[in-house]
Amino acid sequence: MYADLIWETHKDSSRAETYFDQAVKAAPDDCFVLASYARFLWDAEEEEDGENLSEVPEPSFIHGVSSMPPPLTAAS
């Protein structure tokens, strides 16, 4: 599919989504089209999540203590 090609070569999600929308409208019952679109949505979200993770600051450590709460332990 052309939408797959756009996504795989250019990572242009808005353009690829436009072509996927056209493909789904043209063949709404085509399982190949639907599966390709689903894979694109999955991959595009992972790509977006990866970009967001790189923007999250690392936890700061002050005097060897992290800002994260300690792990829970089992009560005896």
mmCIF file of N, CA and C in Angstrom:
data_model
loop_
_atom_site.group_PDB
_atom_site.id
_atom_site.type_symbol
_atom_site.label_atom_id
_atom_site.label_comp_id
_atom_site.label_asym_id
_atom_site.label_seq_id
_atom_site.Cartn_x
_atom_site.Cartn_y
_atom_site.Cartn_z
ATOM 1 N N MET A 1 0.832 -1.177 0.000
ATOM 2 C CA MET A 1 0.000 0.000 0.000
ATOM 3 C C MET A 1 0.880 1.244 0.000
ATOM 4 N N TYR A 2 0.410 2.265 -0.655
ATOM 5 C CA TYR A 2 1.174 3.504 -0.753
ATOM 6 C C TYR A 2 1.327 4.156 0.621
ATOM 7 N N ALA A 3 0.299 4.060 1.448
ATOM 8 C CA ALA A 3 0.374 4.645 2.791
ATOM 9 C C ALA A 3 1.494 3.997 3.596
ATOM 10 N N ASP A 4 1.640 2.672 3.483
ATOM 11 C CA ASP A 4 2.747 1.974 4.151
ATOM 12 C C ASP A 4 4.086 2.504 3.668
ATOM 13 N N LEU A 5 4.201 2.693 2.377
ATOM 14 C CA LEU A 5 5.446 3.188 1.791
ATOM 15 C C LEU A 5 5.788 4.576 2.336
ATOM 16 N N ILE A 6 4.805 5.448 2.405
ATOM 17 C CA ILE A 6 5.027 6.801 2.936
ATOM 18 C C ILE A 6 5.491 6.725 4.386
ATOM 19 N N TRP A 7 4.843 5.887 5.177
ATOM 20 C CA TRP A 7 5.198 5.782 6.591
ATOM 21 C C TRP A 7 6.596 5.189 6.761
ATOM 22 N N GLU A 8 6.875 4.098 6.057
ATOM 23 C CA GLU A 8 8.161 3.418 6.225
ATOM 24 C C GLU A 8 9.340 4.238 5.719
ATOM 25 N N THR A 9 9.151 4.995 4.647
ATOM 26 C CA THR A 9 10.286 5.724 4.076
ATOM 27 C C THR A 9 10.444 7.130 4.623
ATOM 28 N N HIS A 10 9.326 7.800 4.930
ATOM 29 C CA HIS A 10 9.405 9.207 5.335
ATOM 30 C C HIS A 10 8.973 9.463 6.776
ATOM 31 N N LYS A 11 8.325 8.478 7.402
ATOM 32 C CA LYS A 11 7.769 8.644 8.756
ATOM 33 C C LYS A 11 6.872 9.881 8.837
ATOM 34 N N ASP A 12 6.141 10.128 7.759
ATOM 35 C CA ASP A 12 5.213 11.255 7.683
ATOM 36 C C ASP A 12 3.827 10.740 8.076
ATOM 37 N N SER A 13 3.517 10.833 9.359
ATOM 38 C CA SER A 13 2.289 10.215 9.854
ATOM 39 C C SER A 13 1.023 10.877 9.319
ATOM 40 N N SER A 14 1.012 12.192 9.183
ATOM 41 C CA SER A 14 -0.217 12.836 8.701
ATOM 42 C C SER A 14 -0.501 12.472 7.247
ATOM 43 N N ARG A 15 0.533 12.420 6.430
ATOM 44 C CA ARG A 15 0.344 12.054 5.018
ATOM 45 C C ARG A 15 -0.056 10.587 4.890
ATOM 46 N N ALA A 16 0.611 9.717 5.664
ATOM 47 C CA ALA A 16 0.271 8.292 5.625
ATOM 48 C C ALA A 16 -1.162 8.075 6.096
ATOM 49 N N GLU A 17 -1.561 8.784 7.143
ATOM 50 C CA GLU A 17 -2.920 8.620 7.645
ATOM 51 C C GLU A 17 -3.955 9.057 6.612
ATOM 52 N N THR A 18 -3.643 10.094 5.847
ATOM 53 C CA THR A 18 -4.542 10.534 4.779
ATOM 54 C C THR A 18 -4.756 9.411 3.764
ATOM 55 N N TYR A 19 -3.665 8.754 3.364
ATOM 56 C CA TYR A 19 -3.780 7.653 2.400
ATOM 57 C C TYR A 19 -4.485 6.446 3.015
ATOM 58 N N PHE A 20 -4.231 6.164 4.292
ATOM 59 C CA PHE A 20 -4.939 5.059 4.939
ATOM 60 C C PHE A 20 -6.435 5.354 5.010
ATOM 61 N N ASP A 21 -6.797 6.591 5.336
ATOM 62 C CA ASP A 21 -8.221 6.954 5.373
ATOM 63 C C ASP A 21 -8.884 6.723 4.017
ATOM 64 N N GLN A 22 -8.199 7.103 2.949
ATOM 65 C CA GLN A 22 -8.742 6.889 1.602
ATOM 66 C C GLN A 22 -8.894 5.401 1.307
ATOM 67 N N ALA A 23 -7.902 4.608 1.714
ATOM 68 C CA ALA A 23 -7.952 3.165 1.458
ATOM 69 C C ALA A 23 -9.098 2.517 2.224
ATOM 70 N N VAL A 24 -9.290 2.928 3.475
ATOM 71 C CA VAL A 24 -10.375 2.363 4.280
ATOM 72 C C VAL A 24 -11.734 2.758 3.708
ATOM 73 N N LYS A 25 -11.865 3.979 3.224
ATOM 74 C CA LYS A 25 -13.129 4.402 2.609
ATOM 75 C C LYS A 25 -13.393 3.645 1.313
ATOM 76 N N ALA A 26 -12.337 3.343 0.562
ATOM 77 C CA ALA A 26 -12.491 2.633 -0.707
ATOM 78 C C ALA A 26 -12.788 1.154 -0.503
ATOM 79 N N ALA A 27 -12.220 0.567 0.551
ATOM 80 C CA ALA A 27 -12.407 -0.867 0.788
ATOM 81 C C ALA A 27 -12.566 -1.129 2.286
ATOM 82 N N PRO A 28 -13.708 -0.760 2.863
ATOM 83 C CA PRO A 28 -13.882 -0.875 4.314
ATOM 84 C C PRO A 28 -13.894 -2.307 4.846
ATOM 85 N N ASP A 29 -14.114 -3.284 3.988
ATOM 86 C CA ASP A 29 -14.151 -4.676 4.431
ATOM 87 C C ASP A 29 -12.885 -5.447 4.083
ATOM 88 N N ASP A 30 -11.888 -4.781 3.544
ATOM 89 C CA ASP A 30 -10.644 -5.439 3.146
ATOM 90 C C ASP A 30 -9.762 -5.628 4.378
ATOM 91 N N CYS A 31 -9.571 -6.877 4.777
ATOM 92 C CA CYS A 31 -8.810 -7.156 5.995
ATOM 93 C C CYS A 31 -7.348 -6.727 5.864
ATOM 94 N N PHE A 32 -6.781 -6.766 4.670
ATOM 95 C CA PHE A 32 -5.399 -6.325 4.478
ATOM 96 C C PHE A 32 -5.277 -4.823 4.735
ATOM 97 N N VAL A 33 -6.226 -4.057 4.229
ATOM 98 C CA VAL A 33 -6.223 -2.607 4.444
ATOM 99 C C VAL A 33 -6.371 -2.306 5.930
ATOM 100 N N LEU A 34 -7.322 -2.964 6.577
ATOM 101 C CA LEU A 34 -7.561 -2.717 7.997
ATOM 102 C C LEU A 34 -6.366 -3.127 8.853
ATOM 103 N N ALA A 35 -5.754 -4.267 8.531
ATOM 104 C CA ALA A 35 -4.583 -4.713 9.291
ATOM 105 C C ALA A 35 -3.401 -3.775 9.084
ATOM 106 N N SER A 36 -3.214 -3.305 7.870
ATOM 107 C CA SER A 36 -2.127 -2.362 7.591
ATOM 108 C C SER A 36 -2.343 -1.056 8.334
ATOM 109 N N TYR A 37 -3.575 -0.598 8.365
ATOM 110 C CA TYR A 37 -3.894 0.644 9.069
ATOM 111 C C TYR A 37 -3.672 0.473 10.575
ATOM 112 N N ALA A 38 -4.090 -0.666 11.107
ATOM 113 C CA ALA A 38 -3.897 -0.936 12.536
ATOM 114 C C ALA A 38 -2.414 -0.968 12.884
ATOM 115 N N ARG A 39 -1.614 -1.610 12.045
ATOM 116 C CA ARG A 39 -0.170 -1.661 12.297
ATOM 117 C C ARG A 39 0.437 -0.261 12.245
ATOM 118 N N PHE A 40 -0.004 0.538 11.288
ATOM 119 C CA PHE A 40 0.474 1.917 11.197
ATOM 120 C C PHE A 40 0.142 2.687 12.473
ATOM 121 N N LEU A 41 -1.107 2.580 12.941
ATOM 122 C CA LEU A 41 -1.497 3.295 14.155
ATOM 123 C C LEU A 41 -0.650 2.857 15.343
ATOM 124 N N TRP A 42 -0.382 1.563 15.443
ATOM 125 C CA TRP A 42 0.445 1.024 16.522
ATOM 126 C C TRP A 42 1.860 1.592 16.427
ATOM 127 N N ASP A 43 2.453 1.498 15.241
ATOM 128 C CA ASP A 43 3.828 1.981 15.045
ATOM 129 C C ASP A 43 3.938 3.486 15.261
ATOM 130 N N ALA A 44 2.962 4.231 14.778
ATOM 131 C CA ALA A 44 2.997 5.689 14.923
ATOM 132 C C ALA A 44 2.895 6.078 16.389
ATOM 133 N N GLU A 45 2.081 5.360 17.153
ATOM 134 C CA GLU A 45 1.971 5.672 18.580
ATOM 135 C C GLU A 45 3.261 5.324 19.312
ATOM 136 N N GLU A 46 3.877 4.180 18.956
ATOM 137 C CA GLU A 46 5.163 3.831 19.572
ATOM 138 C C GLU A 46 6.213 4.885 19.256
ATOM 139 N N GLU A 47 6.216 5.362 18.031
ATOM 140 C CA GLU A 47 7.159 6.404 17.615
ATOM 141 C C GLU A 47 6.927 7.669 18.442
ATOM 142 N N GLU A 48 5.663 8.015 18.628
ATOM 143 C CA GLU A 48 5.323 9.209 19.409
ATOM 144 C C GLU A 48 5.708 9.020 20.875
ATOM 145 N N ASP A 49 5.451 7.817 21.415
ATOM 146 C CA ASP A 49 5.821 7.541 22.803
ATOM 147 C C ASP A 49 7.323 7.614 22.991
ATOM 148 N N GLY A 50 8.079 7.132 22.021
ATOM 149 C CA GLY A 50 9.537 7.198 22.093
ATOM 150 C C GLY A 50 10.027 8.627 22.123
ATOM 151 N N GLU A 51 9.386 9.499 21.360
ATOM 152 C CA GLU A 51 9.761 10.913 21.368
ATOM 153 C C GLU A 51 9.408 11.542 22.705
ATOM 154 N N ASN A 52 8.266 11.179 23.271
ATOM 155 C CA ASN A 52 7.858 11.741 24.554
ATOM 156 C C ASN A 52 8.760 11.263 25.683
ATOM 157 N N LEU A 53 9.219 10.025 25.621
ATOM 158 C CA LEU A 53 10.106 9.515 26.655
ATOM 159 C C LEU A 53 11.429 10.254 26.663
ATOM 160 N N SER A 54 11.896 10.657 25.496
ATOM 161 C CA SER A 54 13.162 11.369 25.441
ATOM 162 C C SER A 54 13.029 12.768 26.028
ATOM 163 N N GLU A 55 11.802 13.283 26.139
ATOM 164 C CA GLU A 55 11.578 14.607 26.704
ATOM 165 C C GLU A 55 11.403 14.568 28.217
ATOM 166 N N VAL A 56 11.144 13.390 28.791
ATOM 167 C CA VAL A 56 10.937 13.269 30.225
ATOM 168 C C VAL A 56 12.290 13.352 30.914
ATOM 169 N N PRO A 57 12.426 14.253 31.884
ATOM 170 C CA PRO A 57 13.713 14.368 32.565
ATOM 171 C C PRO A 57 14.004 13.146 33.423
ATOM 172 N N GLU A 58 15.261 12.847 33.558
ATOM 173 C CA GLU A 58 15.684 11.752 34.417
ATOM 174 C C GLU A 58 15.392 12.134 35.867
ATOM 175 N N PRO A 59 15.111 11.150 36.736
ATOM 176 C CA PRO A 59 14.875 11.492 38.138
ATOM 177 C C PRO A 59 16.132 12.103 38.746
ATOM 178 N N SER A 60 15.913 13.099 39.573
ATOM 179 C CA SER A 60 17.069 13.752 40.186
ATOM 180 C C SER A 60 17.426 13.048 41.486
ATOM 181 N N PHE A 61 18.694 12.987 41.763
ATOM 182 C CA PHE A 61 19.192 12.383 42.983
ATOM 183 C C PHE A 61 19.841 13.473 43.818
ATOM 184 N N ILE A 62 19.333 13.662 45.025
ATOM 185 C CA ILE A 62 19.906 14.653 45.932
ATOM 186 C C ILE A 62 20.492 13.895 47.110
ATOM 187 N N HIS A 63 21.796 14.001 47.274
ATOM 188 C CA HIS A 63 22.509 13.323 48.357
ATOM 189 C C HIS A 63 22.232 11.824 48.347
ATOM 190 N N GLY A 64 22.165 11.240 47.174
ATOM 191 C CA GLY A 64 22.015 9.797 47.048
ATOM 192 C C GLY A 64 20.599 9.292 47.251
ATOM 193 N N VAL A 65 19.630 10.179 47.433
ATOM 194 C CA VAL A 65 18.247 9.773 47.639
ATOM 195 C C VAL A 65 17.449 10.181 46.408
ATOM 196 N N SER A 66 16.725 9.236 45.857
ATOM 197 C CA SER A 66 15.926 9.557 44.675
ATOM 198 C C SER A 66 14.596 10.157 45.095
ATOM 199 N N SER A 67 13.938 10.802 44.167
ATOM 200 C CA SER A 67 12.623 11.376 44.436
ATOM 201 C C SER A 67 11.527 10.324 44.342
ATOM 202 N N MET A 68 11.899 9.115 43.951
ATOM 203 C CA MET A 68 10.936 8.025 43.829
ATOM 204 C C MET A 68 10.694 7.424 45.210
ATOM 205 N N PRO A 69 9.461 7.010 45.508
ATOM 206 C CA PRO A 69 9.203 6.374 46.799
ATOM 207 C C PRO A 69 9.894 5.009 46.852
ATOM 208 N N PRO A 70 10.189 4.526 48.047
ATOM 209 C CA PRO A 70 10.846 3.219 48.160
ATOM 210 C C PRO A 70 9.891 2.115 47.711
ATOM 211 N N PRO A 71 10.424 0.983 47.253
ATOM 212 C CA PRO A 71 9.558 -0.123 46.826
ATOM 213 C C PRO A 71 8.801 -0.699 48.024
ATOM 214 N N LEU A 72 7.614 -1.217 47.756
ATOM 215 C CA LEU A 72 6.818 -1.832 48.811
ATOM 216 C C LEU A 72 7.387 -3.194 49.152
ATOM 217 N N THR A 73 7.315 -3.558 50.416
ATOM 218 C CA THR A 73 7.772 -4.878 50.846
ATOM 219 C C THR A 73 6.604 -5.600 51.497
ATOM 220 N N ALA A 74 6.704 -6.893 51.548
ATOM 221 C CA ALA A 74 5.644 -7.693 52.143
ATOM 222 C C ALA A 74 5.689 -7.563 53.659
ATOM 223 N N ALA A 75 4.524 -7.486 54.262
ATOM 224 C CA ALA A 75 4.440 -7.421 55.722
ATOM 225 C C ALA A 75 4.590 -8.819 56.285
ATOM 226 N N SER A 76 5.249 -8.905 57.418
ATOM 227 C CA SER A 76 5.422 -10.238 58.012
ATOM 228 C C SER A 76 4.561 -10.425 59.223
#
